[in-house]
Amino acid sequence: MSETTDLIRDMAEKLFGDACEKSVLAAAENGQFQTGLWQEITDAGLAGALLPESAGGSDLAIEDALAALRISASRAAPVPLAETMLAGWLASSSLAVPEGPLTIAPASNGAPLTLKKSTSGWRLDGVAKRVPFARNAAAILVLAEADGANMVARVDPKICALTHGRNLAMEPRDDVTFACDLGAGDVAPASNHVNAETLRAFGAAMRANQIAGALSRALEITLQYANERVQFGKPIAKFQAIQHNLAMLAAHSAAANAAADMAAEAAANDMNLLPIAAAKARCGEAASVGAGIAHQTHGAIGFTREHMLHYFTKRLWSWRDEFGKESDWSLIIGRAAAKAGPKKLWSDIVTA
Amino acid sequence: MTQLTFAPPPPNTEATETLRAEVRAFLDVELAHMTPRQRAQSWSGRDPAFSKKMAERGWLGMTWPKKYGGHERSALERYVVLEEMLAAGAPVGAHWIADRQSAPSILRFGTEEQKQFFVPKIARGDLFFCIGMSEPDSGSDLAATRTRATAVEGGFKVNGTKVWTSGAHVAHYMILFCRTDAKSDDRHGGVSQFIVDMKTPGIKISPIYDLSHEHHFNEVVFEDMFLPTSALLGNQGDGWKQVTGELAYERSGPDRFLSTFTLLIEGFAMLGENVDDRAKIALGRIVAHLMTLRRMSRSIAGMLQRGEDPAVHAAIVKELGTSLEQEMVEVLRLIVDAEPDGGADNPYVAVLAHTIMHAPSFSLRGGTREILRGMIARGLGLR
């Protein structure tokens, strides 16, 4: 681990540890965008993590950006950090991006958006479903094909029709209808490595890292509760049945974190698809099992709005579905394996 | 945070990938005659001649010092050989225990004389070991061991019974775990390890057939067996500490998630490329688990390389890995239209039968699921 990595991690631990108080999380659930927290994230250089320095970004290594993202998720930071990082990656040096939170489209499967040259510039049409934080974004970075080439468009959400939606953690997930005339300077060819598949894969790598962070915290909260809660005259953590459940929660959390590391490495390695697919599938499963054990251990108190646990479990339940759920990514792996044939199964696992 | 995290594994190098290619070329030739049903035996399959060939290539004792016949290669290089052998279903069972844990224990705790006598022979594929731990009244509760070595002139006299001793009938030596001193307040005190020549007078080995009618297990009875003082491994009374370290070796490797890999290969072969998407999802999920487990297990190889204690990490890998092995059977059963039959010509059907019949042992051997979960809980500070 490099010195830079350590510095970024320490900085992120401090920033998100201090800033993500319960009042912040509760206010965000009530629909208030957390501008103070966002400002701190911007000042720390994390919002521009994947933008080149020439574009005013901090040009972090992808692994370092994802490490910071994982830490933000371990505090349930209710902001579009993943999406702003993705937008920076999409824009790269070809499009300037405004200050402020950003998001990307498409963020989920659906009919493709159409982008065509017009007399004054470009015309973008179509609907992007469940775009994260679209209502809060200073710009939506849209990936679309024009004449067979991947193009990136910068769109102000104010000129789009938004239908508000939310995920289970009350994070904005808005349907965005584009019927926009864009200037010639609002659209640029995507970088070579950017296409619909790599965008979805990078989104999945981000969510895998967020799941790993949130699950680590769910484990932490659950261990603390089990050590404090007394029933039958002793802390429930002393009961073997509880210990075995907590052991499995820890095992799934460890697996999710290892898988998230695998996704981060693969994202940095030309967005290598299969390890990211495996990571998102594995993390999604860990999210389901882990959230279940965390709630079971907490009993009724963990089921209340008052308790912290739900800020993490609701994110786990949401993020496991976003940018492809377990079955979507398992299918990609299964297809590749079936196509390669049984004789290549092992060597493909090793090479992936 | 109280987290059990797995550090990134050491990266592959030119050396590891050259080695991998050598191993694959070797296996292509050496395993050409083996049926899937034979390969499915994984590290329970024994072939001393195959072990000897591996030794000739320098693939036993890979990480041990050269002065004891080892090859001073990295833990990751050793890992490459192990995983390639397991993925191919190589019959590595004869030397498996000696290479995995007996020689490493001797190197850690043995006298210079023991190291010089045993370790080079193990590295040459000439000596195979078995493990004398479980007893009729001491399974998971290892501290309840009753086999006793009583001090006598020039050594010890051993009486007692070991059970479930895999390969006792073919091993040359056993590392015996037994009581040497009276029970003290310390439940873990008063036990020691010995290196026992299986030809020593006073040993009686009887087969215990498993539910497949196969002979892997044995009952080993010691009746006034004399052991010279030189047979003691490590310090008298340190047996518990020593055996705990040995178990970490036993639990951390790819043998804890790859022992059913032949079933997965034959499942894919049976289903073919055009199988429906639901089956691809089910199989893809298994591959996703395998990829993650492999990363975790390679991370432990890095811990071993750095001299760190992987006991709790190993427990996590074994628990997740053996659960996946067992689940794999259930997943394939539901998506492949075939009934298991161990005598069938169809390789998938035969391998499925073999795997179903052996699956219960995966979460028993090397520490039960319940013991492992307890170890993880201890690692979390709960016990």
XYZ file of C-alpha atoms in Angstrom:
735
model
C 0.000 0.000 0.000
C 1.462 3.328 -1.040
C 1.887 6.351 1.153
C -0.650 8.273 -0.931
C -3.179 5.515 -0.350
C -2.645 5.726 3.399
C -3.014 9.507 3.346
C -6.235 9.344 1.363
C -7.685 6.669 3.617
C -6.806 8.553 6.788
C -8.257 11.745 5.374
C -11.473 10.003 4.311
C -11.852 8.226 7.663
C -11.609 11.566 9.436
C -13.799 13.500 7.035
C -16.681 11.044 6.866
C -16.336 9.937 10.483
C -16.780 13.501 11.690
C -19.317 14.703 9.166
C -21.851 11.888 8.877
C -23.688 12.416 12.114
C -27.116 10.964 12.598
C -28.713 14.380 12.092
C -27.051 14.591 8.668
C -28.282 11.149 7.673
C -31.786 11.881 8.931
C -31.978 15.208 7.114
C -30.826 13.569 3.896
C -33.550 10.946 4.240
C -36.026 13.822 4.497
C -34.879 15.048 1.122
C -32.375 17.771 2.040
C -29.228 17.690 -0.003
C -26.252 17.916 2.344
C -24.406 20.891 0.890
C -22.049 21.257 3.870
C -20.857 17.665 3.586
C -20.580 18.007 -0.178
C -18.424 21.119 0.205
C -16.053 19.241 2.508
C -15.823 16.392 0.016
C -15.087 18.853 -2.773
C -12.481 20.708 -0.715
C -10.782 17.402 0.079
C -10.435 16.707 -3.646
C -12.629 13.611 -3.572
C -15.386 14.967 -5.806
C -12.839 15.426 -8.575
C -11.093 12.167 -7.753
C -11.216 10.791 -11.289
C -10.937 14.043 -13.195
C -7.528 14.846 -14.659
C -5.577 17.625 -12.991
C -5.800 19.649 -16.187
C -9.581 19.680 -15.708
C -9.279 20.771 -12.102
C -9.509 17.252 -10.686
C -7.213 15.372 -8.344
C -6.584 12.474 -10.765
C -6.416 9.792 -8.092
C -5.595 6.193 -8.873
C -8.859 4.291 -9.311
C -8.047 2.046 -6.323
C -7.545 5.100 -4.116
C -10.776 6.698 -5.289
C -12.676 3.486 -4.572
C -11.008 3.162 -1.163
C -12.276 6.627 -0.252
C -15.706 5.742 -1.616
C -15.802 2.585 0.507
C -15.025 4.658 3.578
C -17.768 7.164 2.690
C -20.213 4.261 2.499
C -19.028 2.949 5.861
C -20.533 6.190 7.239
C -23.567 6.094 4.918
C -22.505 9.455 3.472
C -25.750 10.553 1.791
C -24.179 12.172 -1.254
C -23.514 11.242 -4.919
C -19.802 10.623 -4.480
C -19.782 7.464 -6.609
C -21.794 9.179 -9.315
C -19.616 12.294 -9.331
C -16.532 10.107 -9.614
C -18.142 8.226 -12.504
C -19.082 11.493 -14.185
C -15.495 12.699 -13.879
C -14.303 9.483 -15.464
C -16.815 9.900 -18.302
C -15.927 13.525 -18.905
C -12.203 12.942 -18.528
C -10.370 15.710 -20.382
C -12.815 15.963 -23.260
C -15.606 17.848 -21.499
C -15.378 20.478 -18.790
C -17.693 19.788 -15.863
C -19.302 22.351 -13.554
C -18.570 22.578 -9.843
C -20.995 20.648 -7.688
C -22.395 17.162 -7.495
C -22.636 15.290 -10.779
C -24.360 12.204 -11.981
C -24.429 9.926 -14.988
C -26.903 8.375 -17.369
C -27.851 5.744 -18.183
C -27.545 4.230 -14.738
C -29.796 1.268 -15.420
C -30.904 -0.859 -18.344
C -33.510 0.574 -20.665
C -34.144 1.794 -24.175
C -31.041 3.572 -25.484
C -30.921 7.352 -25.616
C -30.638 8.867 -29.059
C -28.054 11.499 -29.802
C -27.972 13.183 -33.216
C -26.219 16.100 -34.821
C -28.506 19.090 -35.266
C -28.092 22.377 -37.081
C -27.081 24.216 -33.919
C -25.224 21.371 -32.218
C -26.785 18.173 -30.868
C -30.170 16.742 -30.080
C -30.607 14.259 -27.200
C -33.835 12.284 -26.722
C -34.990 9.442 -24.554
C -35.670 8.435 -20.969
C -33.031 7.379 -18.458
C -34.552 5.533 -15.535
C -33.474 5.904 -11.928
C -30.637 8.332 -12.367
C -28.996 8.816 -8.950
C -29.331 12.292 -7.476
C -30.410 13.791 -10.825
C -32.412 16.509 -9.049
C -29.313 17.610 -7.104
C -26.791 17.402 -9.907
C -25.064 20.387 -11.471
C -24.802 18.283 -14.614
C -25.712 14.854 -15.907
C -22.963 13.240 -17.968
C -24.730 11.134 -20.574
C -23.156 8.330 -22.542
C -24.859 7.781 -25.889
C -23.991 6.523 -29.325
C -24.072 8.830 -32.328
C -23.422 7.239 -35.716
C -21.900 4.240 -34.004
C -19.440 6.259 -31.945
C -19.559 6.602 -28.157
C -20.181 10.214 -27.214
C -20.429 11.951 -23.866
C -22.908 14.769 -23.417
C -23.067 17.258 -20.576
C -26.667 18.083 -19.730
C -28.086 20.504 -17.215
C -30.897 18.644 -15.408
C -32.878 21.869 -15.344
C -33.639 21.465 -19.051
C -34.898 17.887 -18.486
C -38.176 16.587 -17.123
C -37.558 14.737 -13.869
C -39.860 12.254 -12.195
C -38.669 11.901 -8.649
C -38.024 8.491 -7.234
C -35.985 7.119 -4.361
C -34.185 3.943 -3.425
C -34.926 2.206 -0.113
C -32.423 4.484 1.660
C -34.312 7.521 0.294
C -31.417 8.409 -1.983
C -32.816 10.230 -5.066
C -33.268 7.961 -8.081
C -35.030 10.080 -10.668
C -36.362 9.175 -14.098
C -34.962 11.747 -16.495
C -36.672 12.530 -19.785
C -34.303 14.112 -22.264
C -35.697 16.205 -25.110
C -32.786 18.566 -25.253
C -31.027 20.730 -27.776
C -27.383 20.868 -26.796
C -24.609 23.149 -27.972
C -21.751 21.888 -30.084
C -19.454 22.203 -27.068
C -21.710 20.105 -24.827
C -20.858 16.858 -26.578
C -17.510 15.217 -27.151
C -16.280 11.800 -28.238
C -15.848 9.440 -25.299
C -12.359 8.293 -24.364
C -11.307 5.012 -25.931
C -11.986 2.929 -22.836
C -15.470 4.359 -22.283
C -18.522 2.502 -23.573
C -21.857 1.286 -22.228
C -20.316 -1.915 -20.897
C -17.414 -0.260 -19.091
C -19.688 2.410 -17.618
C -21.998 -0.222 -16.160
C -19.012 -2.233 -14.950
C -17.453 0.773 -13.265
C -20.786 1.562 -11.645
C -20.910 -2.020 -10.378
C -17.356 -1.770 -9.039
C -18.394 1.390 -7.192
C -21.484 -0.214 -5.673
C -19.443 -3.278 -4.700
C -17.100 -1.029 -2.773
C -19.990 0.826 -1.181
C -21.577 -2.459 -0.105
C -18.255 -3.547 1.423
C -18.050 -0.300 3.396
C -21.641 -0.364 4.605
C -21.443 -4.031 5.528
C -18.274 -3.449 7.551
C -20.127 -0.802 9.520
C -23.204 -3.008 9.955
C -20.878 -5.644 11.433
C -19.284 -3.079 13.721
C -22.625 -1.787 14.990
C -23.912 -5.320 15.459
C -20.854 -6.483 17.412
C -21.151 -3.494 19.685
C -24.835 -4.092 20.292
C -24.360 -7.803 20.983
C -21.653 -6.984 23.532
C -23.876 -4.465 25.320
C -27.331 -5.980 25.193
C -27.975 -8.137 28.258
C -30.572 -10.921 28.271
C -30.800 -13.959 30.544
C -28.213 -12.254 32.730
C -25.401 -11.879 30.204
C -24.500 -10.023 27.032
C -26.136 -11.814 24.118
C -22.694 -11.996 22.449
C -21.907 -14.720 24.990
C -24.517 -17.059 23.526
C -23.147 -19.552 21.052
C -26.075 -19.208 18.669
C -25.423 -15.464 18.446
C -21.669 -15.983 18.120
C -22.142 -18.281 15.168
C -24.409 -15.781 13.426
C -21.903 -13.006 14.040
C -19.114 -15.222 12.706
C -21.038 -15.600 9.461
C -21.720 -11.876 9.292
C -17.982 -11.274 9.700
C -17.165 -13.915 7.084
C -19.504 -12.342 4.536
C -18.173 -8.886 5.355
C -14.612 -10.151 4.833
C -15.613 -11.769 1.542
C -17.358 -8.582 0.390
C -14.299 -6.521 1.187
C -12.007 -8.960 -0.638
C -14.386 -8.925 -3.605
C -14.494 -5.121 -3.557
C -10.682 -5.064 -3.642
C -10.852 -7.413 -6.611
C -13.290 -5.049 -8.348
C -11.080 -2.032 -7.676
C -8.032 -3.766 -9.127
C -10.016 -4.879 -12.153
C -11.427 -1.381 -12.689
C -7.892 -0.047 -12.704
C -6.872 -2.846 -15.076
C -8.797 -1.733 -18.170
C -12.174 -2.321 -16.511
C -11.620 -6.088 -16.644
C -15.183 -7.357 -16.729
C -15.239 -10.798 -15.093
C -13.678 -9.897 -11.725
C -16.024 -6.915 -11.476
C -18.971 -9.146 -12.330
C -17.878 -11.647 -9.678
C -17.362 -8.901 -7.128
C -20.767 -7.296 -7.620
C -22.482 -10.699 -7.494
C -20.554 -11.701 -4.357
C -21.057 -8.361 -2.617
C -24.766 -8.403 -3.414
C -25.110 -11.782 -1.777
C -23.084 -10.674 1.228
C -25.344 -7.629 1.538
C -28.430 -9.822 1.740
C -27.034 -12.316 4.223
C -25.230 -9.663 6.264
C -28.158 -7.273 6.584
C -30.331 -10.173 7.668
C -27.978 -11.235 10.457
C -27.466 -7.644 11.591
C -31.202 -7.168 12.043
C -31.730 -10.569 13.617
C -29.080 -9.777 16.219
C -30.521 -6.366 17.023
C -34.059 -7.537 17.569
C -36.806 -4.927 17.527
C -34.602 -1.923 18.316
C -32.729 -2.333 15.014
C -36.067 -2.115 13.237
C -36.736 1.409 14.461
C -36.129 4.717 12.758
C -34.298 5.829 15.883
C -31.506 3.275 15.571
C -28.514 3.776 13.245
C -28.591 0.320 11.709
C -31.177 1.059 9.024
C -29.044 3.738 7.402
C -26.698 0.914 6.442
C -29.071 -1.963 5.791
C -31.351 0.109 3.556
C -28.331 1.079 1.499
C -27.250 -2.565 1.320
C -30.721 -3.569 0.119
C -30.623 -0.812 -2.519
C -27.054 -1.021 -3.743
C -27.212 -4.775 -4.314
C -29.748 -4.085 -7.111
C -28.116 -1.004 -8.638
C -25.795 -1.319 -11.644
C -26.860 -4.930 -11.965
C -28.000 -7.356 -9.297
C -26.430 -10.725 -8.507
C -28.350 -12.559 -11.224
C -27.369 -10.025 -13.908
C -23.672 -10.361 -13.195
C -23.794 -14.107 -12.547
C -25.376 -14.475 -15.969
C -22.474 -12.641 -17.577
C -20.029 -14.959 -15.816
C -22.094 -18.039 -16.609
C -22.364 -17.081 -20.276
C -18.633 -16.524 -20.573
C -17.884 -19.816 -18.842
C -20.386 -21.802 -20.934
C -19.002 -20.248 -24.104
C -15.395 -20.962 -23.185
C -16.287 -24.556 -22.313
C -15.424 -26.790 -19.372
C -11.790 -27.294 -20.370
C -11.108 -23.578 -20.078
C -13.105 -23.013 -16.912
C -10.160 -23.120 -14.554
C -7.707 -21.160 -16.675
C -10.314 -18.439 -17.136
C -10.843 -18.205 -13.396
C -7.093 -17.846 -12.908
C -6.649 -15.326 -15.703
C -9.657 -13.176 -14.796
C -12.799 -1.414 13.543
C -12.962 -5.026 14.662
C -12.664 -6.380 11.184
C -11.119 -9.482 9.765
C -9.779 -8.183 6.491
C -7.816 -9.980 3.830
C -4.884 -7.973 2.522
C -4.433 -7.967 -1.256
C -2.633 -11.172 -2.256
C 0.893 -10.990 -3.613
C 0.701 -10.354 -7.352
C 1.424 -13.037 -9.920
C 4.920 -12.812 -11.276
C 6.691 -14.159 -14.295
C 7.985 -16.905 -12.034
C 4.517 -17.969 -10.881
C 3.081 -17.976 -14.378
C 6.022 -19.873 -15.865
C 5.574 -22.386 -13.098
C 1.843 -22.586 -13.787
C 2.525 -23.408 -17.425
C 5.011 -26.122 -16.394
C 2.503 -27.662 -14.010
C -0.237 -27.673 -16.635
C 2.003 -29.286 -19.224
C 2.972 -31.934 -16.660
C -0.655 -32.608 -15.726
C -1.774 -32.859 -19.353
C 0.524 -35.844 -19.710
C 0.351 -37.418 -16.274
C -3.426 -37.279 -15.811
C -4.401 -38.184 -19.360
C -5.501 -41.650 -18.272
C -7.700 -40.525 -15.378
C -11.490 -40.552 -15.585
C -13.542 -37.690 -14.128
C -14.747 -40.075 -11.438
C -11.115 -40.663 -10.412
C -10.300 -36.981 -10.550
C -13.298 -36.227 -8.322
C -11.452 -37.895 -5.455
C -9.369 -34.732 -5.340
C -6.848 -34.791 -2.503
C -8.276 -38.058 -1.180
C -6.948 -39.829 -4.265
C -3.611 -41.521 -3.622
C -0.903 -42.433 -6.080
C 2.588 -42.716 -4.570
C 4.145 -42.873 -8.041
C 2.479 -39.572 -8.916
C 3.745 -38.048 -5.662
C 7.240 -39.192 -6.558
C 6.986 -37.523 -9.956
C 5.875 -34.285 -8.328
C 8.843 -34.504 -5.979
C 11.190 -34.986 -8.908
C 9.883 -31.725 -10.339
C 10.570 -29.987 -7.044
C 6.895 -29.541 -6.229
C 6.963 -31.014 -2.753
C 8.541 -29.055 0.063
C 8.531 -26.014 -2.151
C 8.959 -23.389 0.551
C 11.300 -25.312 2.845
C 15.005 -24.557 3.284
C 17.288 -26.141 0.716
C 19.427 -27.626 3.468
C 16.483 -29.887 4.318
C 15.706 -30.811 0.727
C 13.290 -27.972 0.139
C 13.297 -25.529 -2.724
C 13.025 -22.127 -0.997
C 10.279 -20.936 -3.263
C 7.582 -18.479 -2.210
C 4.284 -19.372 -0.555
C 2.568 -18.059 -3.668
C 4.544 -20.368 -5.950
C 3.532 -23.266 -3.745
C -0.039 -22.032 -3.972
C 0.122 -22.135 -7.774
C 1.142 -25.799 -7.744
C -1.555 -26.715 -5.209
C -4.387 -25.006 -7.007
C -3.398 -26.371 -10.408
C -3.232 -29.900 -8.971
C -6.633 -29.564 -7.316
C -8.352 -27.963 -10.297
C -7.159 -30.846 -12.460
C -8.094 -33.524 -9.912
C -4.538 -34.818 -9.525
C -4.070 -37.761 -7.109
C -2.074 -35.827 -4.538
C -3.429 -37.656 -1.477
C -0.380 -39.769 -0.684
C 1.893 -36.851 0.183
C -0.769 -34.232 0.938
C -0.667 -34.314 4.723
C 3.125 -34.616 4.971
C 3.625 -31.691 2.626
C 0.823 -29.536 4.017
C 1.385 -29.855 7.724
C 3.686 -32.631 9.008
C 6.953 -31.341 7.572
C 6.119 -27.692 8.333
C 5.510 -28.750 11.958
C 8.795 -30.650 12.086
C 10.605 -27.643 10.626
C 9.059 -25.383 13.255
C 9.307 -27.535 16.324
C 11.604 -30.450 15.511
C 15.158 -31.099 16.627
C 17.970 -30.693 14.142
C 18.208 -34.459 13.925
C 14.479 -34.797 13.185
C 14.630 -32.111 10.528
C 17.571 -33.777 8.823
C 16.036 -37.223 8.969
C 12.424 -36.550 7.977
C 12.163 -33.409 5.927
C 14.387 -34.349 2.950
C 12.615 -37.710 2.624
C 9.238 -35.975 2.595
C 10.470 -33.550 -0.049
C 11.633 -36.528 -2.133
C 8.161 -38.089 -1.939
C 9.479 -41.073 -0.004
C 7.700 -40.565 3.321
C 3.979 -40.120 3.838
C 2.343 -39.039 7.090
C -0.977 -39.334 8.845
C -2.411 -37.326 11.728
C -3.241 -38.945 15.057
C -5.617 -36.470 16.654
C -9.251 -37.651 16.958
C -10.232 -40.308 19.494
C -13.474 -42.078 20.331
C -14.149 -39.523 23.079
C -12.204 -36.643 21.612
C -13.480 -35.256 18.332
C -13.968 -31.520 18.240
C -12.924 -31.442 21.891
C -9.272 -32.112 21.256
C -8.329 -31.317 24.844
C -10.277 -34.401 25.947
C -7.616 -36.610 24.405
C -6.997 -39.739 26.476
C -4.224 -41.538 24.636
C -1.337 -41.274 27.039
C 2.413 -41.437 26.757
C 3.883 -42.374 30.138
C 7.524 -41.669 30.806
C 9.629 -44.827 31.061
C 13.337 -45.483 30.932
C 14.681 -44.017 27.666
C 11.346 -42.729 26.418
C 7.614 -43.225 26.683
C 5.088 -46.009 26.690
C 1.905 -45.177 24.763
C -1.589 -46.578 25.279
C -4.814 -45.452 23.697
C -6.919 -45.351 20.556
C -7.100 -42.922 17.649
C -9.961 -42.948 15.137
C -10.815 -41.437 11.752
C -7.108 -41.550 10.974
C -7.026 -41.024 7.216
C -4.348 -43.023 5.457
C -2.903 -44.683 8.589
C -2.736 -47.933 6.626
C -0.459 -46.461 3.972
C 1.431 -43.738 5.849
C 4.982 -44.327 7.025
C 4.711 -42.047 10.047
C 2.107 -40.427 12.214
C 2.272 -37.199 14.162
C 0.591 -38.316 17.333
C -1.166 -35.911 19.668
C -1.516 -37.328 23.172
C -1.399 -36.690 26.870
C 1.997 -36.768 28.581
C 1.207 -35.230 31.931
C -1.652 -35.291 34.365
C -4.531 -32.949 33.645
C -3.831 -29.575 35.148
C -6.059 -26.558 35.662
C -5.054 -25.532 32.174
C -7.300 -27.624 29.931
C -4.767 -27.229 27.177
C -1.734 -28.226 29.215
C -0.053 -31.595 29.559
C -0.311 -32.684 25.920
C 2.521 -33.326 23.479
C 3.240 -34.447 19.935
C 5.331 -37.415 18.824
C 6.592 -38.620 15.484
C 5.626 -42.273 15.341
C 6.991 -44.879 12.932
C 3.909 -46.818 11.852
C 5.934 -50.038 11.981
C 6.561 -49.658 15.721
C 5.513 -52.778 17.660
C 2.320 -52.216 19.639
C 0.362 -50.453 16.859
C -2.745 -52.109 15.500
C -4.427 -50.516 12.481
C -7.965 -51.503 11.510
C -9.985 -50.080 8.635
C -13.143 -48.047 9.166
C -15.097 -48.073 5.925
C -16.987 -44.940 5.054
C -20.548 -44.811 3.723
C -19.223 -45.255 0.169
C -17.574 -48.508 1.310
C -14.233 -46.793 0.748
C -11.267 -47.275 3.032
C -9.695 -43.958 4.000
C -10.301 -43.936 7.745
C -8.689 -46.205 10.298
C -8.779 -47.029 13.933
C -5.266 -47.029 15.374
C -4.761 -48.743 18.714
C -1.569 -48.333 20.723
C -0.829 -51.052 23.224
C 2.269 -50.491 25.315
C 3.977 -48.952 22.318
C 7.476 -47.795 23.223
C 8.690 -44.490 21.811
C 12.233 -43.249 22.366
C 12.616 -39.731 23.770
C 13.860 -38.724 20.322
C 10.326 -39.250 18.980
C 9.031 -36.247 20.918
C 8.206 -33.337 18.590
C 8.811 -29.969 20.192
C 8.659 -29.500 23.933
C 6.849 -31.863 26.211
C 3.598 -30.134 27.230
C 3.523 -27.758 24.250
C 1.300 -29.997 22.148
C -1.694 -27.701 22.209
C 0.208 -24.672 20.986
C 1.916 -26.706 18.294
C -1.229 -28.348 17.023
C -3.062 -25.032 16.768
C -0.406 -23.743 14.388
C -0.605 -26.952 12.395
C -4.356 -26.600 11.989
C -3.955 -23.158 10.439
C -1.931 -24.785 7.654
C -4.601 -27.414 7.352
C -7.412 -24.932 6.878
C -6.093 -22.143 4.732
C -5.466 -23.714 1.360
C -7.337 -24.150 -1.910
C -8.206 -27.715 -0.828
C -11.051 -26.098 1.127
C -12.957 -24.830 -1.870
C -11.623 -26.748 -4.878
C -12.252 -30.323 -3.804
C -15.494 -30.419 -5.832
C -14.153 -28.575 -8.866
C -14.429 -31.694 -11.036
C -18.181 -31.665 -10.426
C -18.417 -28.098 -11.705
C -16.396 -28.969 -14.824
C -18.552 -32.003 -15.563
C -21.695 -29.977 -14.891
C -20.670 -27.410 -17.485
C -19.742 -30.223 -19.887
C -23.096 -31.937 -19.401
C -25.090 -28.741 -19.896
C -23.156 -27.450 -22.888
C -22.876 -23.956 -24.267
C -26.548 -23.522 -25.085
C -27.935 -24.191 -21.646
C -30.639 -21.771 -20.564
C -29.962 -18.529 -18.748
C -31.269 -19.722 -15.402
C -28.608 -22.403 -15.330
C -25.960 -19.922 -16.400
C -26.967 -17.649 -13.532
C -26.700 -20.489 -11.031
C -23.316 -21.605 -12.327
C -22.014 -18.064 -12.772
C -22.795 -17.405 -9.133
C -20.655 -20.369 -8.106
C -17.779 -19.105 -10.209
C -18.139 -15.666 -8.578
C -17.811 -17.314 -5.175
C -14.797 -19.316 -6.308
C -13.047 -16.214 -7.617
C -13.578 -14.429 -4.322
C -12.471 -17.406 -2.243
C -9.400 -17.815 -4.381
C -8.450 -14.225 -3.701
C -8.960 -14.702 0.049
C -6.979 -17.916 0.054
C -4.123 -16.329 -1.900
C -4.186 -13.511 0.601
C -3.477 -16.118 3.291
C -0.539 -17.381 1.208
C 0.763 -13.821 1.522
C 0.256 -13.917 5.294
C 2.213 -17.171 5.511
C 4.965 -15.635 3.403
C 5.175 -12.710 5.817
C 5.184 -15.013 8.835
C 1.773 -13.862 10.104
C -0.677 -16.098 11.960
C -3.606 -16.896 9.645
C -5.652 -19.061 12.043
C -8.839 -16.967 12.015
C -8.569 -16.054 8.344
C -8.105 -19.737 7.562
C -11.261 -20.531 9.520
C -13.204 -18.020 7.402
C -11.917 -19.477 4.130
C -12.624 -23.027 5.217
C -16.129 -22.227 6.424
C -17.121 -20.261 3.312
C -15.273 -22.680 1.032
C -16.711 -25.936 2.332
C -20.187 -24.393 2.421
C -19.806 -23.548 -1.253
C -18.588 -27.070 -2.047
C -21.656 -28.515 -0.396
C -24.002 -26.017 -2.009
C -22.519 -26.739 -5.444
C -23.969 -30.242 -5.264
C -27.438 -28.880 -4.579
C -27.246 -26.242 -7.313
C -26.175 -28.759 -9.967
C -28.768 -31.303 -8.882
C -31.530 -28.824 -9.590
C -30.358 -27.688 -13.013
C -29.095 -30.927 -14.552
C -31.675 -33.553 -15.441
C -29.893 -36.668 -14.194
C -29.880 -38.958 -11.180
C -26.618 -39.757 -9.395
C -25.106 -43.180 -10.026
C -21.551 -43.945 -8.995
C -21.176 -46.775 -11.493
C -22.502 -44.888 -14.506
C -20.459 -44.306 -17.645
C -21.733 -40.744 -17.836
C -18.971 -38.796 -16.085
C -21.255 -36.138 -14.607
C -23.613 -38.708 -13.149
C -20.726 -40.642 -11.588
C -19.003 -37.539 -10.239
C -22.289 -36.260 -8.798
C -22.758 -39.535 -6.951
C -19.223 -39.387 -5.590
C -19.576 -35.783 -4.484
C -22.952 -36.249 -2.783
C -21.554 -39.176 -0.817
C -18.467 -37.259 0.310
C -19.969 -33.818 0.868
C -20.854 -34.346 4.542
C -17.164 -34.764 5.348
C -16.195 -31.352 3.940
C -17.499 -29.468 6.963
C -16.224 -32.094 9.418
C -12.628 -32.876 8.456
C -10.022 -30.374 9.557
C -12.357 -28.791 12.118
C -16.140 -28.797 12.077
C -18.216 -25.879 10.900
C -19.237 -25.244 14.515
C -15.643 -25.156 15.757
C -14.648 -22.796 12.952
C -17.516 -20.425 13.679
C -16.399 -20.427 17.297
C -12.858 -19.542 16.205
C -14.119 -16.676 14.066
C -16.203 -15.455 17.009
C -13.073 -15.553 19.161
C -11.272 -13.543 16.496
C -14.053 -10.959 16.815
C -13.399 -10.756 20.544
C -16.673 -12.418 21.525
C -15.165 -15.294 23.524
